[in-house]
Coordinates of C-alpha atoms and ligand atoms in Angstrom, one line a residue:
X3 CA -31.5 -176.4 132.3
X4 CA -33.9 -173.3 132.7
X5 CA -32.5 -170.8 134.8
X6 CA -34.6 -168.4 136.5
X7 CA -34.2 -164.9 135.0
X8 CA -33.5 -162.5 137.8
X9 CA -33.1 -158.4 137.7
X10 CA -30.3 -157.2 136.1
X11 CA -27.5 -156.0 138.4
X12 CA -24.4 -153.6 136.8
X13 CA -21.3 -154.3 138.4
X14 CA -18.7 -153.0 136.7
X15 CA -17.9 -153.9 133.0
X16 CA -20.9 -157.0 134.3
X17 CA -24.2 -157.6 134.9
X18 CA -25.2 -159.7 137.4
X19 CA -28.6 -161.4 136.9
X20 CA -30.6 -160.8 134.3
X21 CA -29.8 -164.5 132.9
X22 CA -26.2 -163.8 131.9
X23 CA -23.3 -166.0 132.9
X24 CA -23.1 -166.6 136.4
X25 CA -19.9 -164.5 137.4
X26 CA -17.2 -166.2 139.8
X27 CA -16.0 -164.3 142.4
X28 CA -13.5 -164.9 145.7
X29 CA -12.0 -162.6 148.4
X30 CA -8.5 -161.6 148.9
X31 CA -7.0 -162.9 152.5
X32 CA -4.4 -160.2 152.5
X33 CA -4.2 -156.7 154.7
X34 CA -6.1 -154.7 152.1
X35 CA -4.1 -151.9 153.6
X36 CA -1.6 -153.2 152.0
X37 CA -2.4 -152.9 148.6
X38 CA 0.4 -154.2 147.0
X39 CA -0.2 -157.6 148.3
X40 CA -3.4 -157.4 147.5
X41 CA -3.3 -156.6 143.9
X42 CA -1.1 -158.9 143.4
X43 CA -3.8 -161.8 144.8
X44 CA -6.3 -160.1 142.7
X45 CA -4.4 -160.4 139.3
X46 CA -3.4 -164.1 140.3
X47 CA -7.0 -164.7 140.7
X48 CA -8.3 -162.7 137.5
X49 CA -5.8 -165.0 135.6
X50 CA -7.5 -167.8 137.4
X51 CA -11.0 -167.0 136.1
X52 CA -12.3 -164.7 138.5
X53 CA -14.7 -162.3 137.7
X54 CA -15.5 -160.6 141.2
X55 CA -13.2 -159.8 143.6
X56 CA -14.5 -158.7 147.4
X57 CA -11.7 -157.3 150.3
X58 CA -12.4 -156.7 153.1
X59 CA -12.8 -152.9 154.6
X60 CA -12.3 -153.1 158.5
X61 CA -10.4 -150.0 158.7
X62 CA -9.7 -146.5 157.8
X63 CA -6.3 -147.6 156.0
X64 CA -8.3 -150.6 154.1
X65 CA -10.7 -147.8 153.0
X66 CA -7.9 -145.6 151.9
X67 CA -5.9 -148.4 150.0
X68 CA -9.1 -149.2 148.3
X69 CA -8.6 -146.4 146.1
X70 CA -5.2 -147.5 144.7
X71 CA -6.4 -150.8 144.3
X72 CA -9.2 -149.7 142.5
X73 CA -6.7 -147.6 139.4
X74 CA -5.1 -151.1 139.2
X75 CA -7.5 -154.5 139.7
X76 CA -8.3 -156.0 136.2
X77 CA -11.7 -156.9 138.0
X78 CA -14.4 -155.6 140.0
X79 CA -13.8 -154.9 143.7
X80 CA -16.2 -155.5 145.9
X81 CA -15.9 -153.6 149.5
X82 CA -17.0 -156.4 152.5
X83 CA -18.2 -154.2 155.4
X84 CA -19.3 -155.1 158.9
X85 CA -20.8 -152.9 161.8
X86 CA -19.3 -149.7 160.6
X87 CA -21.5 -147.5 158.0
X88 CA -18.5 -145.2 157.6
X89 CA -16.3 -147.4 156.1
X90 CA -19.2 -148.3 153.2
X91 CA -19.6 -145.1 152.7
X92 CA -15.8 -144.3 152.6
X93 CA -15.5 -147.5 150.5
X94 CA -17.8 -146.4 147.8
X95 CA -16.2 -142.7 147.7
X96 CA -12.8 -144.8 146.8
X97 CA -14.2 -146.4 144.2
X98 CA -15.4 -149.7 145.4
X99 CA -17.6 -151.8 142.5
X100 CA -20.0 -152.8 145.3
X101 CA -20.3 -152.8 148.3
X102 CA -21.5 -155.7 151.0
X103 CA -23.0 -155.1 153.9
X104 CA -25.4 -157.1 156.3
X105 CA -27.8 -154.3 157.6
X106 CA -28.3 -156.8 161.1
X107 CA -24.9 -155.4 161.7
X108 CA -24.7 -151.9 160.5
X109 CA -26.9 -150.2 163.2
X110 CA -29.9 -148.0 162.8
X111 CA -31.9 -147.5 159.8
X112 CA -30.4 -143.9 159.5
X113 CA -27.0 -145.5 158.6
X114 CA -28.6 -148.0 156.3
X115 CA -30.2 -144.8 154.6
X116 CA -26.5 -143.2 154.7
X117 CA -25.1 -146.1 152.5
X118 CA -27.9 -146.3 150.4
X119 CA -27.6 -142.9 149.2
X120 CA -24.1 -142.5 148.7
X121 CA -24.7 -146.1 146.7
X122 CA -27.3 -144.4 145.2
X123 CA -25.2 -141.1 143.5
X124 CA -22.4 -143.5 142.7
X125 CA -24.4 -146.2 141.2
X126 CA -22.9 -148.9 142.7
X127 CA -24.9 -151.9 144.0
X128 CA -25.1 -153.3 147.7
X129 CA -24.9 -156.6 148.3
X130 CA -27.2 -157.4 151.7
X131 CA -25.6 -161.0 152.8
X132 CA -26.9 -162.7 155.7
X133 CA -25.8 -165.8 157.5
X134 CA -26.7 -168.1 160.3
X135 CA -25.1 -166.0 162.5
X136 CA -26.2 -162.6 162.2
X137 CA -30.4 -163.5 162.1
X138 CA -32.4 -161.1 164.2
X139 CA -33.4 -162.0 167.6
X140 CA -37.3 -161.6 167.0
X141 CA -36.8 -164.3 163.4
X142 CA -34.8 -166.7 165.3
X143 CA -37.3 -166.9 167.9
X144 CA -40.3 -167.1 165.8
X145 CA -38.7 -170.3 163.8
X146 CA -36.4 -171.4 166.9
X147 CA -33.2 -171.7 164.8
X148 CA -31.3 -170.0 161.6
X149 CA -33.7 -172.1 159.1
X150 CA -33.9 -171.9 155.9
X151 CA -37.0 -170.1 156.3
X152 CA -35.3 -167.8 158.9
X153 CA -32.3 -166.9 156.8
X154 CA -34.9 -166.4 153.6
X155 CA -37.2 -163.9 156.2
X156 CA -33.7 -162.2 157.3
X157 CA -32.4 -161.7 153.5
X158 CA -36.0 -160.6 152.4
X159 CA -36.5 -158.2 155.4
X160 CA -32.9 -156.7 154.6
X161 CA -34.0 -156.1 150.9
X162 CA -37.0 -154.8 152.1
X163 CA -35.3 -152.1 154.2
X164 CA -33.1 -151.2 151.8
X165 CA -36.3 -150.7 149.1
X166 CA -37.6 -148.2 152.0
X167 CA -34.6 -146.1 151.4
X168 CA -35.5 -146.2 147.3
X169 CA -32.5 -148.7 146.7
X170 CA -33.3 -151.5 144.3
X171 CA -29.7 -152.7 142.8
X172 CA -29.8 -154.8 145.4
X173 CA -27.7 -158.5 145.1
X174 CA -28.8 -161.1 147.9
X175 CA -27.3 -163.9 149.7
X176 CA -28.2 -166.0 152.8
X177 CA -25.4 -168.4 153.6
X178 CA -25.2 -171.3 156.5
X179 CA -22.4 -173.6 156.5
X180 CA -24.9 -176.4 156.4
X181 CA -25.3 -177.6 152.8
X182 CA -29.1 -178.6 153.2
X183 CA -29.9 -175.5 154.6
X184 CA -28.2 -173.6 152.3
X185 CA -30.1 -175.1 149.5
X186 CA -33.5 -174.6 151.1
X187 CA -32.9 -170.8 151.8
X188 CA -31.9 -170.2 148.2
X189 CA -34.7 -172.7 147.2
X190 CA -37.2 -170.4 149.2
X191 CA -35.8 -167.2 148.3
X192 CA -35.5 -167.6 144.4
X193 CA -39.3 -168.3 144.9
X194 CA -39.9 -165.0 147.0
X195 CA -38.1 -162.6 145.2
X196 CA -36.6 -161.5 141.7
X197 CA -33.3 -160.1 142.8
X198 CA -30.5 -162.0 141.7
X199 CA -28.6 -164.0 144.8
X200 CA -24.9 -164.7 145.3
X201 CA -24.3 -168.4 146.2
X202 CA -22.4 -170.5 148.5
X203 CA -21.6 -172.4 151.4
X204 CA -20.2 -170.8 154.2
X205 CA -16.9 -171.5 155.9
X206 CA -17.4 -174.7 153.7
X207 CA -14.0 -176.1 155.1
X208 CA -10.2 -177.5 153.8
X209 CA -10.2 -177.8 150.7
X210 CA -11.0 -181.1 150.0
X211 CA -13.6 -181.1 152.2
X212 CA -14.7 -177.8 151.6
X213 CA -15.1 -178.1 147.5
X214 CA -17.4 -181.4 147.9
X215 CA -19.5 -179.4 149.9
X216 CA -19.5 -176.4 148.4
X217 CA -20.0 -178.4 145.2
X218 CA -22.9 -180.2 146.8
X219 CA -24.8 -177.2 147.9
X220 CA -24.1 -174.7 145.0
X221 CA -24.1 -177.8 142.3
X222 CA -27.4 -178.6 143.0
X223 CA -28.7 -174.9 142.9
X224 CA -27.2 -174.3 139.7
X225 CA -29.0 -177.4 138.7
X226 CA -32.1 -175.8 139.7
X227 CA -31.1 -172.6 138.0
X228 CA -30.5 -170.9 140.9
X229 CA -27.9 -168.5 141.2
X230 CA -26.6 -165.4 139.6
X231 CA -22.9 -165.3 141.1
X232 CA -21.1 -168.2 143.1
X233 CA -18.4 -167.8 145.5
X234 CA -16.6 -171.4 146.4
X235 CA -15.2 -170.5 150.1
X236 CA -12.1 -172.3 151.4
X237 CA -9.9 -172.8 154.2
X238 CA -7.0 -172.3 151.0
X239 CA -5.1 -170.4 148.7
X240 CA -8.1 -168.2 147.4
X241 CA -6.5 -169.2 143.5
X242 CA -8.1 -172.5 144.5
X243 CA -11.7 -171.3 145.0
X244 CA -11.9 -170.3 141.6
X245 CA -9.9 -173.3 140.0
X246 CA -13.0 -175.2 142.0
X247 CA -15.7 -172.9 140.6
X248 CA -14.9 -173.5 136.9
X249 CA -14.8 -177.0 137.1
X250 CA -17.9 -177.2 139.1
X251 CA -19.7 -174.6 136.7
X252 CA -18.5 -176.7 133.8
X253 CA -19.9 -179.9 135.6
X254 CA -23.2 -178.0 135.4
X255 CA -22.9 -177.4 132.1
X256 CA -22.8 -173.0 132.3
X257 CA -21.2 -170.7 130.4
X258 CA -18.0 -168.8 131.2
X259 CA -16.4 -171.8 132.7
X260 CA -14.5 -172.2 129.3
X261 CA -12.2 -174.9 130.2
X262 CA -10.4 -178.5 129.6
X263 CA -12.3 -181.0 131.5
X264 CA -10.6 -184.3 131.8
X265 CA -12.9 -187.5 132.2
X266 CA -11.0 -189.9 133.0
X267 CA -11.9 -193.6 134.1
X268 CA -11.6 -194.9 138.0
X269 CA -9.4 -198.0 136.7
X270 CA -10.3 -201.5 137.5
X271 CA -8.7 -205.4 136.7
X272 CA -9.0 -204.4 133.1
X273 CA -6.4 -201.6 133.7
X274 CA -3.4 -202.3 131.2
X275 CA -1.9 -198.5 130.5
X276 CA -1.5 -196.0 133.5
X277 CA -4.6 -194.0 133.4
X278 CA -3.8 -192.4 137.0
X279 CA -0.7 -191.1 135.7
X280 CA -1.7 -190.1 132.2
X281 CA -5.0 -188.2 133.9
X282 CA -3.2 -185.9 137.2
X283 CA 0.0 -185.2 134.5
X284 CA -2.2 -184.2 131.7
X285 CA -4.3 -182.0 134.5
X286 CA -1.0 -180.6 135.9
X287 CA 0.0 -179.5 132.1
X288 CA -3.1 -178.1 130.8
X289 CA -3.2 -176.0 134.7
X290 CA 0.4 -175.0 133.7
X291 CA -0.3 -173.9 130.3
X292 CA -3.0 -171.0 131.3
X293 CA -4.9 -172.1 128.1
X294 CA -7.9 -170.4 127.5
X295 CA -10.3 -172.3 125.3
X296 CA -13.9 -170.9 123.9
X297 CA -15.8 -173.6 125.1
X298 CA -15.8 -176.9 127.1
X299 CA -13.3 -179.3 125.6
X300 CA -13.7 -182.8 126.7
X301 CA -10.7 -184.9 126.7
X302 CA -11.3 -188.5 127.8
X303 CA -8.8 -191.1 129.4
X304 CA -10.1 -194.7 129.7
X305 CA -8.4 -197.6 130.0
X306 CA -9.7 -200.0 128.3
X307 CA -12.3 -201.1 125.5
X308 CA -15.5 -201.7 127.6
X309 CA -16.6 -197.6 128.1
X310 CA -13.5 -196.2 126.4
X311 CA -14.2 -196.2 122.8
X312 CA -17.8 -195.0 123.6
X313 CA -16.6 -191.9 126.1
X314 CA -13.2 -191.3 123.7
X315 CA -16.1 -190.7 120.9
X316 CA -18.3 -188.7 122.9
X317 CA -15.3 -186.3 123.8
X318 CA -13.4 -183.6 121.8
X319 CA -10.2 -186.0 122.2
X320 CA -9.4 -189.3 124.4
X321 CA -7.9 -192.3 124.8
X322 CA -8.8 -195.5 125.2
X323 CA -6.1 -198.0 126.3
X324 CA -5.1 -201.3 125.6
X325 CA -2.2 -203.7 126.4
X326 CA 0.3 -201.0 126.9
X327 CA -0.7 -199.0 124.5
X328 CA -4.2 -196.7 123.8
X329 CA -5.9 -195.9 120.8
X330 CA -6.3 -192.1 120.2
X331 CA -9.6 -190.2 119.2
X332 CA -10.3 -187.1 118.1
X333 CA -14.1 -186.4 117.6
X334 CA -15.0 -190.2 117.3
X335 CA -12.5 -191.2 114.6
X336 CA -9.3 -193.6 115.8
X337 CA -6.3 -191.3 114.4
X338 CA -3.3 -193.2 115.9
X339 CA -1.8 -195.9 118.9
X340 CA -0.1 -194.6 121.2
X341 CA 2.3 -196.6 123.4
X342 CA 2.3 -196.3 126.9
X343 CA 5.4 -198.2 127.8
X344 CA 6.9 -194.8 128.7
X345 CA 4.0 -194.1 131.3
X346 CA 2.3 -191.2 131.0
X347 CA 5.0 -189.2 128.9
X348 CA 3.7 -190.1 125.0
X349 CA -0.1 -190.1 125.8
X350 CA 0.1 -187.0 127.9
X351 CA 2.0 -185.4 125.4
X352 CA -0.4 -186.7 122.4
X353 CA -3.4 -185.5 124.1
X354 CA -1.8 -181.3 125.0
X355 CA -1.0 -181.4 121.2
X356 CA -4.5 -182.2 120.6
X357 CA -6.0 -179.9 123.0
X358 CA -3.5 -177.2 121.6
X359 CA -5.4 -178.0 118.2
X360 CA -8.5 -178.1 119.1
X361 CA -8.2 -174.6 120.6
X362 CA -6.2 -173.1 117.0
X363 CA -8.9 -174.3 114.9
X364 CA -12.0 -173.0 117.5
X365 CA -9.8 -170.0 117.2
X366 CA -10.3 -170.0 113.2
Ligands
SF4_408 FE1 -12.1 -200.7 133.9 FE2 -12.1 -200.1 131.4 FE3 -14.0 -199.1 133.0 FE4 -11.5 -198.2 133.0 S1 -12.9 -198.1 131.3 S2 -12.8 -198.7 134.8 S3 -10.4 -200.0 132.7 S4 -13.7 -201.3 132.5

């Protein structure tokens, strides 16, 4: 996959853009006055994977908390600001990473200057995120509805302003909660401008429904090598967002989605040893042990001989079952047979010893 090399944003101990690993990010759904709470959702989700955290500053007291939360978050903090200019301003004195606004809603142009300069002095980035909802009035009437080529004119012209005020650390994102869409405008502006854009689908739904289609919309951009940082939004425990985003950049084949990623087969007739089982109780292990491998480790669990020897090779580790029982690979070679008369209890516990292995000797 190419990805398209986009301008270098610092955030933090990151950089955004510039054709390093797309960086993960979610948002806290606590009072961020109440910082306690919140750092400790941020330090579940930094154990998670997250790279990027944003909270939201609707207040005074979220602005002030900020500050704490800032001595103590093992991650970047982004401050999410609407309609006020104050509260980005008072946001970046506290020691926000970034900050997010979406100049449609901040007011005149002065205030937009306002953020920009204190952004400016501190160094700190702005992130200019539109969505279908917050187009201008004169856009939305020249193309009739929040198209992709609307939201792409909105999140240019927002740039654009912020350019005016000599501001150019600029992140960009234009989200609709319609996946098509979504993949147009990030399709459009990828082609119309070199600053590096924060993906996803907005208010993308549950979370079953709303990881297939955020997976469908920021999948296929990654694909395209689109995208600079990814945000997987659910109506969920935001740990779940980023368990989503790592198996989805892993699908896509990116870095800094290390992880264990279980293939396992859909069963059929042929089914003699409980793949189901074996597969969620091997998933439920490796999420319990908070293993951190170096690289993509594919374990496969098939249950039978007709693709299982061929996708057991392929993988670090797999199975591939037989009449109650499953032969066991390990880079291609048959190393033992396992029997699966106990259910999933031997085979799940073959495979963790070999992902534990796997993991020592990448470690050296
Ligand atoms: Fe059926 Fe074997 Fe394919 Fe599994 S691997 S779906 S058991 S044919």
């Amino acid at each position: 996959m190419i990805r398209k090399i986009t301008k270098p944003v610092l955030i933090g101990p990151y950089t955004i853009g510039g054709g390093g690993r797309v960086l993960i990010q979610s948002m806290t759904n606590t009072r961020t006055s109440d910082a306690q709470a919140t750092l400790s959702q941020i330090r579940a989700l930094a154990d998670a994977g997250c790279d990027i955290v944003r909270c939201t500053v609707s207040d005074n007291d979220d602005a002030r908390a900020l500050y704490q939360i800032k001595e103590s978050s093992p991650i970047p903090v982004v401050a999410d600001i609407h309609f006020d200019y104050r509260l980005a301003i008072a946001a970046a004195e506290a020691g926000a990473d970034k900050i997010r606004i979406n100049p449609g809603n901040i007011g005149s142009d002065d205030r937009v200057a306002a953020v920009c300069r204190v952004c400016r002095e501190k160094k700190i980035p702005i992130r200019v995120g539109i969505n279908s909802g917050s187009v201008e009035k004169e856009i939305l009437n020249k193309y009739g509805a929040p198209t992709a080529e609307a939201l792409c004119e909105s999140a240019i012209k927002a740039a654009r302003l912020l350019e005016r005020f000599d501001f150019y650390d600029i992140v960009i994102s234009a989200k609709s909660s319609d996946v098509v869409t979504t993949i147009m405008t990030n399709r459009l502006l990828s082609a119309q401008t070199d600053y590096p854009i924060h993906i996803g689908v907005t208010e993308s739904g549950t979370e079953r429904a709303g990881v297939i289609r955020s997976s469908a919309g920021i999948g296929s951009l990654l694909c395209d090598g689109i995208g600079d940082t990814i945000r997987i939004s659910l109506s969920a425990d935001p740990v779940k967002e980023i368990e989503a985003a790592r198996i989805l950049m892993a699908a896509c084949g990116l870095r800094g989605a290390e992880t264990v990623e279980i293939i396992a087969c859909p069963t059929c007739g042929r089914t003699r040893v409980p793949v189901m089982e074996i597969a969620a109780e091997l998933e439920k292990r490796i999420a319990a042990a908070k293993l951190k491998p170096k690289r993509r480790i594919r374990v496969a669990v098939m249950g039978c001989a007709v693709n299982g020897p061929g996708e057991a090779r392929e993988a670090d580790a797999g199975i591939a079952g037989g009449d109650g029982e499953a032969l066991l690979f390990r880079k291609g070679k048959i190393i033992e047979k396992i029997s699966c008369r106990d259910g999933s209890q031997s085979a799940s516990n073959r495979l963790m010893e070999e992902i534990r292995r796997i993991i020592e000797e990448d470690n050296g």
